[in-house]
Amino acid sequence: MRERSASGTLFDIGNTLFMLVVLAAMLVPFLYVISYSLSTPSMLKGGFVLWPSGFTLDSYRKALEDPAVIKGVGISVLRAVIGPAVMLFITSMAAYVLTRNELGGIKWFRKYFIFTLYFSSGIIPMYLLMGFLQLKGTFLVYILPSAVSVFNLVLIKTYIESLPKEIEEAAIVDGANDLRLFYQVIFPVCTPVFAAVVLFECVNQWNAFMDTQIYNTMSPNLYSLQYVLYNALNQFTSLEQLQAVGQSQRNEITPQSFKMAITVITVLPIACVYPFVQKYFIKGLLVGSVKG
């Protein structure tokens, strides 16, 4: 017993030290970005900055004065709200249909959806398809391609299959059809898995920028916040470029501090929301793993 206790204590110490190292590896870069964005550039001496050297909000003022940033925030918020809502509406109905064993050809439909998890069409066919559907240069190109998420569909389907069959049988005895059965019986008890998949999709929509680069490069009014950040990281490579857009040198805003400020503005919403909804991520990953 003493040897077990000693080995267990050593394991706890080692595990704690390891997790502290992992925490530092994730936290230090973020602290560096925040500290750099709040520092006065003339007071920076190089190297890592874990505490602001001086204090200035000029970089944030400059970023928030940029119309592209304000429009980007609006587009990203709309994507993070409309995209998950459409995805949940369509994907949940598809998942419910795939649980109906009495439906003709249901096994083929299940294999058809699972097939898309392993094989995708690629960028070029998708680009041609979006052009054929006339979605390029529109906001719908952010919403419709993600309206059906097979990964989320599998999670919802697994959760529905884990529900007691007596719930459905009681509703059918009361005369409920499939539509009423889904929306009045199944939908309310699927709140945990729905919250998880909506959260997944919100994060995906907020972080997405490749679809903007591929389909909406010629539509600046549809740039997402992540794509604005991407452009800022590539554009402001020298102090002369920053001055070219109207910033005087005396304000001591460097391209690096400007990039850091936009990075913080982009990451901060998710960083603030995630700790409060992390439990839904865990529930989503555990859906269907335990039945009883």
CSV table of C-alpha atoms in Angstrom, one decimal, residues 5-163:
chain,number,residue,atom,x,y,z
A,5,SER,CA,0.7,5.5,-2.5
A,6,ALA,CA,4.2,6.7,-3.3
A,7,SER,CA,3.9,5.8,-6.9
A,8,GLY,CA,0.5,7.5,-7.1
A,9,THR,CA,1.9,10.6,-5.5
A,10,LEU,CA,4.8,10.7,-8.0
A,11,PHE,CA,2.3,10.2,-10.9
A,12,ASP,CA,0.1,13.1,-9.6
A,13,ILE,CA,3.2,15.4,-9.3
A,14,GLY,CA,4.4,14.4,-12.8
A,15,ASN,CA,1.0,14.8,-14.3
A,16,THR,CA,0.6,18.2,-12.7
A,17,LEU,CA,4.0,19.4,-13.9
A,18,PHE,CA,3.2,18.2,-17.4
A,19,MET,CA,-0.2,20.0,-17.5
A,20,LEU,CA,1.5,23.2,-16.2
A,21,VAL,CA,4.0,23.0,-19.1
A,22,VAL,CA,1.1,22.5,-21.6
A,23,LEU,CA,-0.8,25.4,-20.0
A,24,ALA,CA,2.3,27.6,-20.3
A,25,ALA,CA,2.8,26.6,-24.0
A,26,MET,CA,-0.7,27.7,-24.8
A,27,LEU,CA,-0.9,30.7,-22.5
A,28,VAL,CA,2.5,32.4,-23.1
A,29,PRO,CA,2.0,33.1,-26.8
A,30,PHE,CA,-1.4,34.6,-26.2
A,31,LEU,CA,0.0,36.8,-23.3
A,32,TYR,CA,2.7,37.9,-25.7
A,33,VAL,CA,0.3,39.0,-28.3
A,34,ILE,CA,-1.9,41.0,-25.8
A,35,SER,CA,1.2,42.6,-24.1
A,36,TYR,CA,2.7,43.6,-27.4
A,37,SER,CA,-0.5,45.1,-28.7
A,38,LEU,CA,-0.8,47.2,-25.5
A,39,SER,CA,2.9,48.2,-25.3
A,40,THR,CA,4.4,51.5,-26.5
A,41,PRO,CA,6.6,50.4,-29.5
A,42,SER,CA,9.4,52.8,-28.6
A,43,MET,CA,9.7,51.1,-25.2
A,44,LEU,CA,10.0,47.5,-26.5
A,45,LYS,CA,13.5,46.1,-26.3
A,46,GLY,CA,12.9,42.9,-28.3
A,47,GLY,CA,12.3,39.4,-27.1
A,48,PHE,CA,9.2,38.1,-25.4
A,49,VAL,CA,6.9,40.6,-23.7
A,50,LEU,CA,4.7,39.1,-21.0
A,51,TRP,CA,3.7,42.5,-19.5
A,52,PRO,CA,3.0,45.7,-21.4
A,53,SER,CA,6.0,48.0,-21.7
A,54,GLY,CA,4.3,51.3,-21.3
A,55,PHE,CA,0.6,51.4,-22.1
A,56,THR,CA,-1.2,52.6,-25.2
A,57,LEU,CA,-4.5,51.7,-27.0
A,58,ASP,CA,-3.5,53.4,-30.3
A,59,SER,CA,-3.2,50.1,-32.1
A,60,TYR,CA,-6.8,49.2,-31.1
A,61,ARG,CA,-8.1,52.6,-32.0
A,62,LYS,CA,-6.5,52.3,-35.4
A,63,ALA,CA,-7.9,48.9,-35.9
A,64,LEU,CA,-11.4,49.9,-34.8
A,65,GLU,CA,-11.3,53.0,-37.1
A,66,ASP,CA,-10.8,50.7,-40.1
A,67,PRO,CA,-14.1,50.2,-41.9
A,68,ALA,CA,-13.0,46.7,-43.0
A,69,VAL,CA,-12.7,45.6,-39.4
A,70,ILE,CA,-16.2,46.8,-38.5
A,71,LYS,CA,-17.7,45.2,-41.6
A,72,GLY,CA,-15.7,42.0,-40.9
A,73,VAL,CA,-17.2,41.9,-37.4
A,74,GLY,CA,-20.7,42.2,-38.8
A,75,ILE,CA,-20.1,39.5,-41.4
A,76,SER,CA,-18.5,37.1,-38.9
A,77,VAL,CA,-21.4,37.6,-36.4
A,78,LEU,CA,-24.0,36.9,-39.1
A,79,ARG,CA,-22.1,33.8,-40.1
A,80,ALA,CA,-21.9,32.6,-36.5
A,81,VAL,CA,-25.6,33.1,-36.0
A,82,ILE,CA,-27.3,32.2,-39.3
A,83,GLY,CA,-24.9,29.4,-40.3
A,84,PRO,CA,-25.5,27.2,-37.2
A,85,ALA,CA,-29.2,27.9,-37.3
A,86,VAL,CA,-29.6,26.7,-40.9
A,87,MET,CA,-27.2,23.7,-40.2
A,88,LEU,CA,-29.2,22.6,-37.2
A,89,PHE,CA,-32.5,22.9,-39.0
A,90,ILE,CA,-31.4,20.8,-42.0
A,91,THR,CA,-28.9,18.4,-40.4
A,92,SER,CA,-31.2,17.5,-37.5
A,93,MET,CA,-34.1,16.5,-39.8
A,94,ALA,CA,-31.7,14.4,-41.9
A,95,ALA,CA,-30.3,12.7,-38.8
A,96,TYR,CA,-33.8,11.9,-37.7
A,97,VAL,CA,-34.7,10.3,-41.0
A,98,LEU,CA,-31.6,8.2,-40.9
A,99,THR,CA,-32.8,6.6,-37.6
A,100,ARG,CA,-35.9,5.3,-39.3
A,101,ASN,CA,-35.1,1.6,-40.0
A,102,GLU,CA,-38.5,1.1,-41.8
A,103,LEU,CA,-37.5,3.6,-44.5
A,104,GLY,CA,-36.8,2.0,-47.8
A,105,GLY,CA,-33.1,2.1,-48.8
A,106,ILE,CA,-32.1,3.5,-45.4
A,107,LYS,CA,-28.9,1.5,-45.3
A,108,TRP,CA,-27.8,2.9,-48.7
A,109,PHE,CA,-28.5,6.5,-47.5
A,110,ARG,CA,-26.5,5.9,-44.4
A,111,LYS,CA,-23.5,4.6,-46.4
A,112,TYR,CA,-23.9,7.6,-48.8
A,113,PHE,CA,-23.5,10.1,-46.0
A,114,ILE,CA,-20.6,8.2,-44.3
A,115,PHE,CA,-18.8,8.0,-47.7
A,116,THR,CA,-18.6,11.8,-47.7
A,117,LEU,CA,-16.6,11.8,-44.4
A,118,TYR,CA,-13.8,9.9,-46.1
A,119,PHE,CA,-13.8,11.4,-49.6
A,120,SER,CA,-14.4,15.0,-50.7
A,121,SER,CA,-14.8,16.6,-54.1
A,122,GLY,CA,-11.8,19.0,-53.7
A,123,ILE,CA,-11.5,22.7,-54.1
A,124,ILE,CA,-11.7,22.9,-57.9
A,125,PRO,CA,-15.1,21.0,-58.3
A,126,MET,CA,-16.5,23.0,-55.3
A,127,TYR,CA,-15.4,26.3,-57.0
A,128,LEU,CA,-17.0,25.3,-60.2
A,129,LEU,CA,-20.2,24.2,-58.4
A,130,MET,CA,-20.4,27.5,-56.5
A,131,GLY,CA,-20.0,29.3,-59.8
A,132,PHE,CA,-22.7,27.2,-61.5
A,133,LEU,CA,-25.1,27.9,-58.6
A,134,GLN,CA,-24.2,31.6,-58.8
A,135,LEU,CA,-23.2,31.7,-55.1
A,136,LYS,CA,-19.8,33.4,-55.7
A,137,GLY,CA,-19.8,37.0,-54.5
A,138,THR,CA,-22.8,36.4,-52.2
A,139,PHE,CA,-23.3,35.8,-48.5
A,140,LEU,CA,-25.1,32.5,-49.1
A,141,VAL,CA,-21.8,30.9,-50.1
A,142,TYR,CA,-21.0,31.0,-46.4
A,143,ILE,CA,-24.2,29.3,-45.4
A,144,LEU,CA,-25.4,26.8,-47.9
A,145,PRO,CA,-22.3,24.6,-48.3
A,146,SER,CA,-22.2,24.0,-44.6
A,147,ALA,CA,-26.0,23.5,-44.3
A,148,VAL,CA,-25.4,19.7,-43.9
A,149,SER,CA,-22.6,18.7,-41.7
A,150,VAL,CA,-22.1,14.9,-41.8
A,151,PHE,CA,-20.0,14.9,-38.6
A,152,ASN,CA,-22.8,16.7,-36.7
A,153,LEU,CA,-25.4,14.5,-38.4
A,154,VAL,CA,-23.7,11.4,-37.0
A,155,LEU,CA,-23.6,12.9,-33.5
A,156,ILE,CA,-27.3,13.8,-33.6
A,157,LYS,CA,-28.3,10.4,-35.2
A,158,THR,CA,-26.4,8.6,-32.4
A,159,TYR,CA,-28.0,10.6,-29.7
A,160,ILE,CA,-31.5,10.0,-31.1
A,161,GLU,CA,-30.9,6.3,-31.3
A,162,SER,CA,-29.9,6.3,-27.7
A,163,LEU,CA,-33.2,7.7,-26.6
